[in-house]
PDB file of N, CA and C in Angstrom:
ATOM      1  N   MET V   1     -12.551 -28.355  25.157  1.00 43.00           N
ATOM      2  CA  MET V   1     -11.553 -29.252  24.531  1.00 43.00           C
ATOM      3  C   MET V   1     -10.735 -28.326  23.458  1.00 43.00           C
ATOM      4  N   GLY V   2      -9.482 -28.437  23.578  1.00 46.00           N
ATOM      5  CA  GLY V   2      -8.556 -27.515  22.675  1.00 46.00           C
ATOM      6  C   GLY V   2      -8.343 -28.245  21.499  1.00 46.00           C
ATOM      7  N   VAL V   3      -7.914 -27.271  20.614  1.00 47.00           N
ATOM      8  CA  VAL V   3      -7.563 -27.779  19.098  1.00 47.00           C
ATOM      9  C   VAL V   3      -6.192 -28.401  19.191  1.00 47.00           C
ATOM     10  N   HIS V   4      -5.913 -29.458  18.596  1.00 47.00           N
ATOM     11  CA  HIS V   4      -4.672 -30.159  18.639  1.00 47.00           C
ATOM     12  C   HIS V   4      -3.683 -29.663  17.550  1.00 47.00           C
ATOM     13  N   PRO V   5      -2.400 -29.373  17.890  1.00 44.00           N
ATOM     14  CA  PRO V   5      -1.491 -29.213  16.945  1.00 44.00           C
ATOM     15  C   PRO V   5      -1.194 -30.194  15.923  1.00 44.00           C
ATOM     16  N   PRO V   6      -0.582 -29.956  14.835  1.00 49.00           N
ATOM     17  CA  PRO V   6      -0.227 -31.063  13.924  1.00 49.00           C
ATOM     18  C   PRO V   6       0.453 -32.045  14.493  1.00 49.00           C
ATOM     19  N   VAL V   7       0.338 -33.307  14.032  1.00 50.00           N
ATOM     20  CA  VAL V   7       0.983 -34.463  14.263  1.00 50.00           C
ATOM     21  C   VAL V   7       2.483 -34.371  14.359  1.00 50.00           C
ATOM     22  N   GLY V   8       3.023 -34.773  15.633  1.00 48.00           N
ATOM     23  CA  GLY V   8       4.474 -34.651  15.816  1.00 48.00           C
ATOM     24  C   GLY V   8       4.973 -33.237  16.240  1.00 48.00           C
ATOM     25  N   TYR V   9       4.077 -32.393  16.498  1.00 48.00           N
ATOM     26  CA  TYR V   9       4.288 -31.085  16.988  1.00 48.00           C
ATOM     27  C   TYR V   9       4.404 -31.186  18.467  1.00 48.00           C
ATOM     28  N   ARG V  10       5.534 -31.137  18.957  1.00 46.00           N
ATOM     29  CA  ARG V  10       5.649 -31.342  20.555  1.00 46.00           C
ATOM     30  C   ARG V  10       5.474 -30.003  21.418  1.00 46.00           C
ATOM     31  N   ASP V  11       4.286 -29.700  21.594  1.00 53.00           N
ATOM     32  CA  ASP V  11       4.030 -28.460  22.305  1.00 53.00           C
ATOM     33  C   ASP V  11       2.698 -28.436  22.992  1.00 53.00           C
ATOM     34  N   ARG V  12       2.385 -27.557  23.737  1.00 58.00           N
ATOM     35  CA  ARG V  12       1.013 -27.693  24.523  1.00 58.00           C
ATOM     36  C   ARG V  12      -0.094 -27.613  23.432  1.00 58.00           C
ATOM     37  N   GLU V  13      -1.291 -28.196  24.063  1.00 69.00           N
ATOM     38  CA  GLU V  13      -2.435 -28.078  23.248  1.00 69.00           C
ATOM     39  C   GLU V  13      -2.804 -26.669  23.105  1.00 69.00           C
ATOM     40  N   LEU V  14      -3.485 -26.396  21.865  1.00 64.00           N
ATOM     41  CA  LEU V  14      -3.939 -25.029  21.569  1.00 64.00           C
ATOM     42  C   LEU V  14      -5.321 -24.843  22.261  1.00 64.00           C
ATOM     43  N   ASN V  15      -5.466 -23.742  22.862  1.00 66.00           N
ATOM     44  CA  ASN V  15      -6.915 -23.298  23.304  1.00 66.00           C
ATOM     45  C   ASN V  15      -7.799 -22.707  22.162  1.00 66.00           C
ATOM     46  N   PRO V  16      -9.077 -22.921  22.376  1.00 70.00           N
ATOM     47  CA  PRO V  16      -9.916 -22.486  21.340  1.00 70.00           C
ATOM     48  C   PRO V  16      -9.667 -20.974  20.915  1.00 70.00           C
ATOM     49  N   GLY V  17      -9.585 -20.708  19.680  1.00 62.00           N
ATOM     50  CA  GLY V  17      -9.339 -19.359  19.177  1.00 62.00           C
ATOM     51  C   GLY V  17      -7.824 -19.139  19.028  1.00 62.00           C
ATOM     52  N   GLU V  18      -6.982 -19.911  19.378  1.00 61.00           N
ATOM     53  CA  GLU V  18      -5.550 -19.657  19.258  1.00 61.00           C
ATOM     54  C   GLU V  18      -5.196 -20.337  17.889  1.00 61.00           C
ATOM     55  N   CYS V  19      -4.025 -19.899  17.474  1.00 58.00           N
ATOM     56  CA  CYS V  19      -3.473 -20.622  16.197  1.00 58.00           C
ATOM     57  C   CYS V  19      -1.967 -20.806  16.267  1.00 58.00           C
ATOM     58  N   ARG V  20      -1.443 -21.514  15.598  1.00 58.00           N
ATOM     59  CA  ARG V  20       0.045 -21.557  15.469  1.00 58.00           C
ATOM     60  C   ARG V  20       0.408 -21.602  13.930  1.00 58.00           C
ATOM     61  N   MET V  21       1.304 -20.743  13.641  1.00 56.00           N
ATOM     62  CA  MET V  21       1.804 -20.875  12.215  1.00 56.00           C
ATOM     63  C   MET V  21       2.833 -21.914  12.143  1.00 56.00           C
ATOM     64  N   VAL V  22       2.732 -22.630  11.037  1.00 55.00           N
ATOM     65  CA  VAL V  22       3.751 -23.650  10.699  1.00 55.00           C
ATOM     66  C   VAL V  22       4.510 -23.085   9.565  1.00 55.00           C
ATOM     67  N   ALA V  23       5.601 -22.625   9.872  1.00 56.00           N
ATOM     68  CA  ALA V  23       6.595 -21.841   8.831  1.00 56.00           C
ATOM     69  C   ALA V  23       6.883 -22.615   7.731  1.00 56.00           C
ATOM     70  N   GLU V  24       6.997 -23.874   7.645  1.00 63.00           N
ATOM     71  CA  GLU V  24       7.349 -24.610   6.650  1.00 63.00           C
ATOM     72  C   GLU V  24       6.319 -24.722   5.529  1.00 63.00           C
ATOM     73  N   LYS V  25       5.152 -24.429   5.905  1.00 74.00           N
ATOM     74  CA  LYS V  25       4.043 -24.376   4.966  1.00 74.00           C
ATOM     75  C   LYS V  25       3.692 -22.989   4.295  1.00 74.00           C
ATOM     76  N   VAL V  26       4.352 -22.071   4.740  1.00 78.00           N
ATOM     77  CA  VAL V  26       4.127 -20.573   4.295  1.00 78.00           C
ATOM     78  C   VAL V  26       5.169 -20.455   3.100  1.00 78.00           C
ATOM     79  N   LYS V  27       4.536 -20.158   1.974  1.00 83.00           N
ATOM     80  CA  LYS V  27       5.159 -19.846   0.718  1.00 83.00           C
ATOM     81  C   LYS V  27       5.293 -18.362   0.288  1.00 83.00           C
ATOM     82  N   ILE V  28       6.315 -17.633   0.304  1.00 86.00           N
ATOM     83  CA  ILE V  28       6.397 -16.268   0.207  1.00 86.00           C
ATOM     84  C   ILE V  28       6.834 -16.110  -1.312  1.00 86.00           C
ATOM     85  N   ASP V  29       6.240 -15.336  -2.199  1.00 90.00           N
ATOM     86  CA  ASP V  29       6.716 -14.830  -3.518  1.00 90.00           C
ATOM     87  C   ASP V  29       7.440 -13.638  -3.325  1.00 90.00           C
ATOM     88  N   TYR V  30       8.833 -13.832  -3.117  1.00 92.00           N
ATOM     89  CA  TYR V  30       9.439 -12.294  -2.840  1.00 92.00           C
ATOM     90  C   TYR V  30       9.558 -11.476  -4.103  1.00 92.00           C
ATOM     91  N   ASP V  31       9.577 -12.093  -5.302  1.00 93.00           N
ATOM     92  CA  ASP V  31       9.615 -11.385  -6.475  1.00 93.00           C
ATOM     93  C   ASP V  31       8.218 -10.506  -6.564  1.00 93.00           C
ATOM     94  N   LEU V  32       7.043 -11.141  -6.264  1.00 95.00           N
ATOM     95  CA  LEU V  32       5.827 -10.540  -6.213  1.00 95.00           C
ATOM     96  C   LEU V  32       5.723  -9.408  -5.194  1.00 95.00           C
ATOM     97  N   LEU V  33       6.281  -9.681  -4.077  1.00 94.00           N
ATOM     98  CA  LEU V  33       6.121  -8.650  -3.006  1.00 94.00           C
ATOM     99  C   LEU V  33       7.037  -7.478  -3.376  1.00 94.00           C
ATOM    100  N   SER V  34       8.202  -7.570  -3.830  1.00 95.00           N
ATOM    101  CA  SER V  34       9.052  -6.638  -4.214  1.00 95.00           C
ATOM    102  C   SER V  34       8.386  -5.842  -5.348  1.00 95.00           C
ATOM    103  N   SER V  35       7.969  -6.561  -6.202  1.00 96.00           N
ATOM    104  CA  SER V  35       7.319  -5.825  -7.349  1.00 96.00           C
ATOM    105  C   SER V  35       6.223  -4.911  -6.934  1.00 96.00           C
ATOM    106  N   VAL V  36       5.348  -5.293  -5.890  1.00 97.00           N
ATOM    107  CA  VAL V  36       4.331  -4.649  -5.393  1.00 97.00           C
ATOM    108  C   VAL V  36       5.002  -3.314  -4.575  1.00 97.00           C
ATOM    109  N   ARG V  37       6.018  -3.651  -3.968  1.00 97.00           N
ATOM    110  CA  ARG V  37       6.732  -2.501  -3.079  1.00 97.00           C
ATOM    111  C   ARG V  37       7.287  -1.436  -4.078  1.00 97.00           C
ATOM    112  N   GLU V  38       7.916  -1.851  -5.204  1.00 97.00           N
ATOM    113  CA  GLU V  38       8.203  -0.978  -6.264  1.00 97.00           C
ATOM    114  C   GLU V  38       7.127  -0.082  -6.989  1.00 97.00           C
ATOM    115  N   SER V  39       5.922  -0.765  -7.150  1.00 98.00           N
ATOM    116  CA  SER V  39       4.801  -0.136  -7.660  1.00 98.00           C
ATOM    117  C   SER V  39       4.273   0.931  -6.772  1.00 98.00           C
ATOM    118  N   ILE V  40       4.194   0.573  -5.435  1.00 98.00           N
ATOM    119  CA  ILE V  40       3.980   1.696  -4.424  1.00 98.00           C
ATOM    120  C   ILE V  40       4.819   2.852  -4.344  1.00 98.00           C
ATOM    121  N   THR V  41       6.032   2.539  -4.434  1.00 98.00           N
ATOM    122  CA  THR V  41       7.085   3.623  -4.548  1.00 98.00           C
ATOM    123  C   THR V  41       6.800   4.588  -5.691  1.00 98.00           C
ATOM    124  N   GLN V  42       6.607   3.872  -6.822  1.00 98.00           N
ATOM    125  CA  GLN V  42       6.387   4.754  -8.165  1.00 98.00           C
ATOM    126  C   GLN V  42       5.062   5.481  -8.059  1.00 98.00           C
ATOM    127  N   ILE V  43       4.030   4.882  -7.462  1.00 97.00           N
ATOM    128  CA  ILE V  43       2.706   5.593  -7.319  1.00 97.00           C
ATOM    129  C   ILE V  43       2.978   6.717  -6.356  1.00 97.00           C
ATOM    130  N   ILE V  44       3.710   6.685  -5.183  1.00 97.00           N
ATOM    131  CA  ILE V  44       3.904   7.745  -4.341  1.00 97.00           C
ATOM    132  C   ILE V  44       4.593   8.818  -4.946  1.00 97.00           C
ATOM    133  N   ALA V  45       5.665   8.518  -5.835  1.00 96.00           N
ATOM    134  CA  ALA V  45       6.371   9.683  -6.515  1.00 96.00           C
ATOM    135  C   ALA V  45       5.448  10.292  -7.490  1.00 96.00           C
ATOM    136  N   GLU V  46       4.572   9.592  -8.190  1.00 93.00           N
ATOM    137  CA  GLU V  46       3.644  10.231  -8.966  1.00 93.00           C
ATOM    138  C   GLU V  46       2.711  11.212  -8.408  1.00 93.00           C
ATOM    139  N   LEU V  47       2.033  10.753  -7.245  1.00 93.00           N
ATOM    140  CA  LEU V  47       1.258  11.638  -6.375  1.00 93.00           C
ATOM    141  C   LEU V  47       2.011  12.808  -5.874  1.00 93.00           C
ATOM    142  N   GLU V  48       3.260  12.586  -5.320  1.00 93.00           N
ATOM    143  CA  GLU V  48       4.057  13.682  -4.884  1.00 93.00           C
ATOM    144  C   GLU V  48       4.333  14.781  -5.929  1.00 93.00           C
ATOM    145  N   ASP V  49       4.587  14.320  -7.208  1.00 89.00           N
ATOM    146  CA  ASP V  49       4.953  15.279  -8.324  1.00 89.00           C
ATOM    147  C   ASP V  49       3.766  15.688  -8.883  1.00 89.00           C
ATOM    148  N   ALA V  50       2.605  15.316  -8.510  1.00 82.00           N
ATOM    149  CA  ALA V  50       1.203  15.752  -9.299  1.00 82.00           C
ATOM    150  C   ALA V  50       1.092  17.418  -9.339  1.00 82.00           C
ATOM    151  N   PRO V  51       1.265  17.969  -8.149  1.00 79.00           N
ATOM    152  CA  PRO V  51       1.048  19.459  -8.124  1.00 79.00           C
ATOM    153  C   PRO V  51       1.979  20.203  -9.161  1.00 79.00           C
ATOM    154  N   GLU V  52       3.080  19.674  -9.344  1.00 77.00           N
ATOM    155  CA  GLU V  52       4.139  20.383 -10.254  1.00 77.00           C
ATOM    156  C   GLU V  52       3.688  20.190 -11.734  1.00 77.00           C
ATOM    157  N   ARG V  53       2.952  19.073 -11.917  1.00 72.00           N
ATOM    158  CA  ARG V  53       2.487  18.758 -13.389  1.00 72.00           C
ATOM    159  C   ARG V  53       1.173  19.478 -13.744  1.00 72.00           C
ATOM    160  N   THR V  54       0.360  19.760 -12.685  1.00 69.00           N
ATOM    161  CA  THR V  54      -1.045  20.248 -13.000  1.00 69.00           C
ATOM    162  C   THR V  54      -0.931  21.686 -13.261  1.00 69.00           C
ATOM    163  N   GLY V  55      -0.035  22.494 -12.582  1.00 68.00           N
ATOM    164  CA  GLY V  55       0.189  23.948 -12.821  1.00 68.00           C
ATOM    165  C   GLY V  55      -1.137  24.618 -12.764  1.00 68.00           C
ATOM    166  N   ASP V  56      -1.342  25.511 -13.803  1.00 72.00           N
ATOM    167  CA  ASP V  56      -2.551  26.236 -13.882  1.00 72.00           C
ATOM    168  C   ASP V  56      -3.513  25.583 -14.512  1.00 72.00           C
ATOM    169  N   VAL V  57      -4.412  24.938 -13.770  1.00 72.00           N
ATOM    170  CA  VAL V  57      -5.373  24.039 -14.454  1.00 72.00           C
ATOM    171  C   VAL V  57      -6.540  24.811 -15.278  1.00 72.00           C
ATOM    172  N   ALA V  58      -6.824  26.010 -14.556  1.00 69.00           N
ATOM    173  CA  ALA V  58      -7.893  26.806 -15.061  1.00 69.00           C
ATOM    174  C   ALA V  58      -7.378  27.604 -16.329  1.00 69.00           C
ATOM    175  N   GLY V  59      -6.278  27.779 -16.504  1.00 72.00           N
ATOM    176  CA  GLY V  59      -5.547  28.472 -17.533  1.00 72.00           C
ATOM    177  C   GLY V  59      -5.497  27.574 -18.717  1.00 72.00           C
ATOM    178  N   ALA V  60      -5.150  26.186 -18.330  1.00 73.00           N
ATOM    179  CA  ALA V  60      -4.938  25.213 -19.228  1.00 73.00           C
ATOM    180  C   ALA V  60      -6.255  24.777 -19.993  1.00 73.00           C
ATOM    181  N   ILE V  61      -7.437  24.930 -19.087  1.00 77.00           N
ATOM    182  CA  ILE V  61      -8.685  24.600 -19.649  1.00 77.00           C
ATOM    183  C   ILE V  61      -9.443  25.617 -20.384  1.00 77.00           C
ATOM    184  N   GLY V  62      -9.095  26.874 -20.028  1.00 74.00           N
ATOM    185  CA  GLY V  62      -9.588  28.058 -20.696  1.00 74.00           C
ATOM    186  C   GLY V  62     -11.201  28.168 -20.423  1.00 74.00           C
ATOM    187  N   ALA V  63     -11.858  28.493 -21.621  1.00 75.00           N
ATOM    188  CA  ALA V  63     -13.242  28.566 -21.552  1.00 75.00           C
ATOM    189  C   ALA V  63     -13.857  27.768 -22.711  1.00 75.00           C
ATOM    190  N   PRO V  64     -13.786  26.381 -22.723  1.00 76.00           N
ATOM    191  CA  PRO V  64     -14.448  25.719 -23.733  1.00 76.00           C
ATOM    192  C   PRO V  64     -15.966  25.745 -23.985  1.00 76.00           C
ATOM    193  N   TYR V  65     -16.299  25.953 -25.083  1.00 80.00           N
ATOM    194  CA  TYR V  65     -17.677  26.183 -25.358  1.00 80.00           C
ATOM    195  C   TYR V  65     -18.395  27.363 -24.718  1.00 80.00           C
ATOM    196  N   GLU V  66     -17.424  28.507 -24.489  1.00 81.00           N
ATOM    197  CA  GLU V  66     -17.790  29.749 -23.900  1.00 81.00           C
ATOM    198  C   GLU V  66     -18.304  29.539 -22.445  1.00 81.00           C
ATOM    199  N   ARG V  67     -17.600  28.583 -21.586  1.00 77.00           N
ATOM    200  CA  ARG V  67     -18.161  28.244 -20.425  1.00 77.00           C
ATOM    201  C   ARG V  67     -16.952  28.424 -19.549  1.00 77.00           C
ATOM    202  N   PRO V  68     -16.573  29.707 -18.948  1.00 75.00           N
ATOM    203  CA  PRO V  68     -15.273  29.905 -18.234  1.00 75.00           C
ATOM    204  C   PRO V  68     -15.405  29.296 -16.852  1.00 75.00           C
ATOM    205  N   GLN V  69     -16.653  28.897 -16.409  1.00 81.00           N
ATOM    206  CA  GLN V  69     -16.810  28.228 -15.038  1.00 81.00           C
ATOM    207  C   GLN V  69     -16.113  26.769 -14.987  1.00 81.00           C
ATOM    208  N   LEU V  70     -15.977  26.287 -16.142  1.00 81.00           N
ATOM    209  CA  LEU V  70     -15.202  24.871 -16.137  1.00 81.00           C
ATOM    210  C   LEU V  70     -13.813  24.986 -15.555  1.00 81.00           C
ATOM    211  N   GLY V  71     -13.119  26.004 -15.863  1.00 76.00           N
ATOM    212  CA  GLY V  71     -11.714  26.198 -15.421  1.00 76.00           C
ATOM    213  C   GLY V  71     -11.739  26.478 -13.870  1.00 76.00           C
ATOM    214  N   SER V  72     -12.664  27.062 -13.377  1.00 79.00           N
ATOM    215  CA  SER V  72     -12.958  27.425 -12.058  1.00 79.00           C
ATOM    216  C   SER V  72     -13.227  26.172 -11.282  1.00 79.00           C
ATOM    217  N   LEU V  73     -14.104  25.266 -11.841  1.00 81.00           N
ATOM    218  CA  LEU V  73     -14.525  23.958 -11.296  1.00 81.00           C
ATOM    219  C   LEU V  73     -13.356  23.025 -11.208  1.00 81.00           C
ATOM    220  N   ALA V  74     -12.426  23.043 -12.334  1.00 78.00           N
ATOM    221  CA  ALA V  74     -11.286  22.208 -12.204  1.00 78.00           C
ATOM    222  C   ALA V  74     -10.279  22.654 -11.057  1.00 78.00           C
ATOM    223  N   SER V  75     -10.213  24.062 -10.995  1.00 79.00           N
ATOM    224  CA  SER V  75      -9.389  24.553  -9.934  1.00 79.00           C
ATOM    225  C   SER V  75      -9.923  24.098  -8.449  1.00 79.00           C
ATOM    226  N   ASP V  76     -11.240  24.199  -8.312  1.00 81.00           N
ATOM    227  CA  ASP V  76     -11.732  23.874  -7.129  1.00 81.00           C
ATOM    228  C   ASP V  76     -11.557  22.501  -6.801  1.00 81.00           C
ATOM    229  N   PHE V  77     -11.657  21.600  -7.833  1.00 80.00           N
ATOM    230  CA  PHE V  77     -11.443  20.083  -7.742  1.00 80.00           C
ATOM    231  C   PHE V  77      -9.982  19.848  -7.249  1.00 80.00           C
ATOM    232  N   ARG V  78      -9.046  20.556  -7.766  1.00 80.00           N
ATOM    233  CA  ARG V  78      -7.662  20.420  -7.574  1.00 80.00           C
ATOM    234  C   ARG V  78      -7.446  20.596  -6.156  1.00 80.00           C
ATOM    235  N   GLY V  79      -8.117  21.868  -5.660  1.00 80.00           N
ATOM    236  CA  GLY V  79      -7.802  22.265  -4.208  1.00 80.00           C
ATOM    237  C   GLY V  79      -8.317  21.219  -3.325  1.00 80.00           C
ATOM    238  N   SER V  80      -9.564  20.748  -3.500  1.00 84.00           N
ATOM    239  CA  SER V  80     -10.229  19.514  -2.719  1.00 84.00           C
ATOM    240  C   SER V  80      -9.439  18.287  -2.718  1.00 84.00           C
ATOM    241  N   TRP V  81      -8.810  18.054  -3.725  1.00 85.00           N
ATOM    242  CA  TRP V  81      -8.059  16.744  -3.904  1.00 85.00           C
ATOM    243  C   TRP V  81      -6.759  16.851  -3.138  1.00 85.00           C
ATOM    244  N   GLU V  82      -6.182  17.927  -2.982  1.00 86.00           N
ATOM    245  CA  GLU V  82      -4.852  17.869  -2.250  1.00 86.00           C
ATOM    246  C   GLU V  82      -4.828  17.199  -0.912  1.00 86.00           C
ATOM    247  N   PRO V  83      -5.825  17.551  -0.001  1.00 89.00           N
ATOM    248  CA  PRO V  83      -5.660  16.759   1.240  1.00 89.00           C
ATOM    249  C   PRO V  83      -5.880  15.183   1.077  1.00 89.00           C
ATOM    250  N   LYS V  84      -6.718  14.813   0.151  1.00 93.00           N
ATOM    251  CA  LYS V  84      -7.042  13.300  -0.104  1.00 93.00           C
ATOM    252  C   LYS V  84      -5.816  12.792  -0.643  1.00 93.00           C
ATOM    253  N   ARG V  85      -5.011  13.513  -1.604  1.00 92.00           N
ATOM    254  CA  ARG V  85      -3.800  12.989  -2.149  1.00 92.00           C
ATOM    255  C   ARG V  85      -2.827  12.887  -1.137  1.00 92.00           C
ATOM    256  N   ASP V  86      -2.707  13.759  -0.104  1.00 93.00           N
ATOM    257  CA  ASP V  86      -1.683  13.573   1.004  1.00 93.00           C
ATOM    258  C   ASP V  86      -2.158  12.224   1.855  1.00 93.00           C
ATOM    259  N   ASP V  87      -3.414  12.137   2.044  1.00 95.00           N
ATOM    260  CA  ASP V  87      -3.928  11.014   2.758  1.00 95.00           C
ATOM    261  C   ASP V  87      -3.567   9.623   2.063  1.00 95.00           C
ATOM    262  N   LEU V  88      -3.784   9.784   0.726  1.00 97.00           N
ATOM    263  CA  LEU V  88      -3.500   8.468   0.119  1.00 97.00           C
ATOM    264  C   LEU V  88      -1.921   8.260  -0.064  1.00 97.00           C
ATOM    265  N   ILE V  89      -1.132   9.199   0.018  1.00 97.00           N
ATOM    266  CA  ILE V  89       0.432   8.979   0.045  1.00 97.00           C
ATOM    267  C   ILE V  89       0.843   8.499   1.336  1.00 97.00           C
ATOM    268  N   ALA V  90       0.175   9.000   2.445  1.00 97.00           N
ATOM    269  CA  ALA V  90       0.295   8.375   3.792  1.00 97.00           C
ATOM    270  C   ALA V  90      -0.016   6.925   3.868  1.00 97.00           C
ATOM    271  N   THR V  91      -1.237   6.729   3.354  1.00 98.00           N
ATOM    272  CA  THR V  91      -1.583   5.312   3.430  1.00 98.00           C
ATOM    273  C   THR V  91      -0.779   4.306   2.702  1.00 98.00           C
ATOM    274  N   LEU V  92      -0.371   4.789   1.423  1.00 98.00           N
ATOM    275  CA  LEU V  92       0.467   3.906   0.633  1.00 98.00           C
ATOM    276  C   LEU V  92       1.935   3.772   1.261  1.00 98.00           C
ATOM    277  N   ASP V  93       2.335   4.757   1.977  1.00 97.00           N
ATOM    278  CA  ASP V  93       3.645   4.771   2.714  1.00 97.00           C
ATOM    279  C   ASP V  93       3.629   3.650   3.729  1.00 97.00           C
ATOM    280  N   GLY V  94       2.411   3.616   4.468  1.00 97.00           N
ATOM    281  CA  GLY V  94       2.262   2.757   5.650  1.00 97.00           C
ATOM    282  C   GLY V  94       2.147   1.256   5.019  1.00 97.00           C
ATOM    283  N   ILE V  95       1.598   1.104   3.799  1.00 97.00           N
ATOM    284  CA  ILE V  95       1.430  -0.361   3.209  1.00 97.00           C
ATOM    285  C   ILE V  95       2.810  -0.733   2.823  1.00 97.00           C
ATOM    286  N   GLY V  96       3.447   0.386   2.214  1.00 97.00           N
ATOM    287  CA  GLY V  96       4.886  -0.111   1.784  1.00 97.00           C
ATOM    288  C   GLY V  96       5.892  -0.549   2.953  1.00 97.00           C
ATOM    289  N   THR V  97       5.548   0.259   4.010  1.00 96.00           N
ATOM    290  CA  THR V  97       6.506  -0.090   5.229  1.00 96.00           C
ATOM    291  C   THR V  97       6.097  -1.413   5.755  1.00 96.00           C
ATOM    292  N   HIS V  98       4.786  -1.833   5.979  1.00 96.00           N
ATOM    293  CA  HIS V  98       4.312  -3.148   6.135  1.00 96.00           C
ATOM    294  C   HIS V  98       5.030  -4.230   5.253  1.00 96.00           C
ATOM    295  N   LEU V  99       5.004  -3.839   3.918  1.00 95.00           N
ATOM    296  CA  LEU V  99       5.512  -4.888   2.973  1.00 95.00           C
ATOM    297  C   LEU V  99       7.090  -5.163   3.252  1.00 95.00           C
ATOM    298  N   ASP V 100       7.680  -4.039   3.505  1.00 95.00           N
ATOM    299  CA  ASP V 100       9.195  -4.154   3.805  1.00 95.00           C
ATOM    300  C   ASP V 100       9.294  -4.974   5.020  1.00 95.00           C
ATOM    301  N   VAL V 101       8.522  -4.982   6.028  1.00 94.00           N
ATOM    302  CA  VAL V 101       8.589  -5.680   7.251  1.00 94.00           C
ATOM    303  C   VAL V 101       8.401  -7.203   6.973  1.00 94.00           C
ATOM    304  N   VAL V 102       7.218  -7.500   6.191  1.00 92.00           N
ATOM    305  CA  VAL V 102       6.993  -8.858   5.850  1.00 92.00           C
ATOM    306  C   VAL V 102       8.151  -9.542   5.177  1.00 92.00           C
ATOM    307  N   ILE V 103       8.860  -8.662   4.046  1.00 93.00           N
ATOM    308  CA  ILE V 103       9.714  -9.220   3.234  1.00 93.00           C
ATOM    309  C   ILE V 103      11.025  -9.626   4.208  1.00 93.00           C
ATOM    310  N   GLU V 104      11.290  -8.511   4.946  1.00 93.00           N
ATOM    311  CA  GLU V 104      12.589  -8.612   5.843  1.00 93.00           C
ATOM    312  C   GLU V 104      12.405  -9.809   6.811  1.00 93.00           C
ATOM    313  N   SER V 105      11.171  -9.880   7.372  1.00 90.00           N
ATOM    314  CA  SER V 105      10.922 -10.921   8.297  1.00 90.00           C
ATOM    315  C   SER V 105      11.011 -12.239   7.978  1.00 90.00           C
ATOM    316  N   TYR V 106      10.327 -12.499   6.740  1.00 88.00           N
ATOM    317  CA  TYR V 106      10.387 -13.737   6.133  1.00 88.00           C
ATOM    318  C   TYR V 106      11.737 -14.087   5.595  1.00 88.00           C
ATOM    319  N   SER V 107      12.434 -13.147   5.018  1.00 88.00           N
ATOM    320  CA  SER V 107      13.691 -13.282   4.511  1.00 88.00           C
ATOM    321  C   SER V 107      14.732 -13.843   5.679  1.00 88.00           C
ATOM    322  N   ASP V 108      14.595 -13.127   6.790  1.00 86.00           N
ATOM    323  CA  ASP V 108      15.370 -13.576   7.995  1.00 86.00           C
ATOM    324  C   ASP V 108      15.117 -15.003   8.452  1.00 86.00           C
ATOM    325  N   LEU V 109      13.764 -15.296   8.420  1.00 81.00           N
ATOM    326  CA  LEU V 109      13.455 -16.576   8.822  1.00 81.00           C
ATOM    327  C   LEU V 109      14.034 -17.624   7.884  1.00 81.00           C
ATOM    328  N   ASP V 110      13.852 -17.500   6.554  1.00 79.00           N
ATOM    329  CA  ASP V 110      14.626 -18.327   5.471  1.00 79.00           C
ATOM    330  C   ASP V 110      15.962 -18.414   5.669  1.00 79.00           C
ATOM    331  N   GLU V 111      16.711 -17.277   5.894  1.00 80.00           N
ATOM    332  CA  GLU V 111      18.177 -17.294   6.079  1.00 80.00           C
ATOM    333  C   GLU V 111      18.486 -18.178   7.457  1.00 80.00           C
ATOM    334  N   GLY V 112      17.698 -18.143   8.403  1.00 75.00           N
ATOM    335  CA  GLY V 112      17.879 -18.927   9.659  1.00 75.00           C
ATOM    336  C   GLY V 112      17.560 -20.403   9.604  1.00 75.00           C
ATOM    337  N   ALA V 113      16.672 -20.822   8.675  1.00 63.00           N
ATOM    338  CA  ALA V 113      16.269 -22.005   8.408  1.00 63.00           C
ATOM    339  C   ALA V 113      17.374 -23.017   7.862  1.00 63.00           C
TER     340      ALA V 113
END
């Protein structure tokens, strides 16, 4: 026995596991989505500019408490963070692209309604 569509919806009966979106019940907060998209863009810019801002980490740290290995450890961390930062940028860029698609798709639906 299939799931029945909403009353007044003149289409075939839905099979188990199928769903149908009823667009008039979807509320999209475009301001919120746009704000999130802007934030993602800013985060990506910060991550891309990070190597220029960090410069010579070991030199900046020096040898506090007469422990020169701290600068070396910071440099090692920076080196191991680079690939992770690149992965994070790629992931955020993908999320931003998906947000753009959602915003554009629903905007087009609203304009067509």
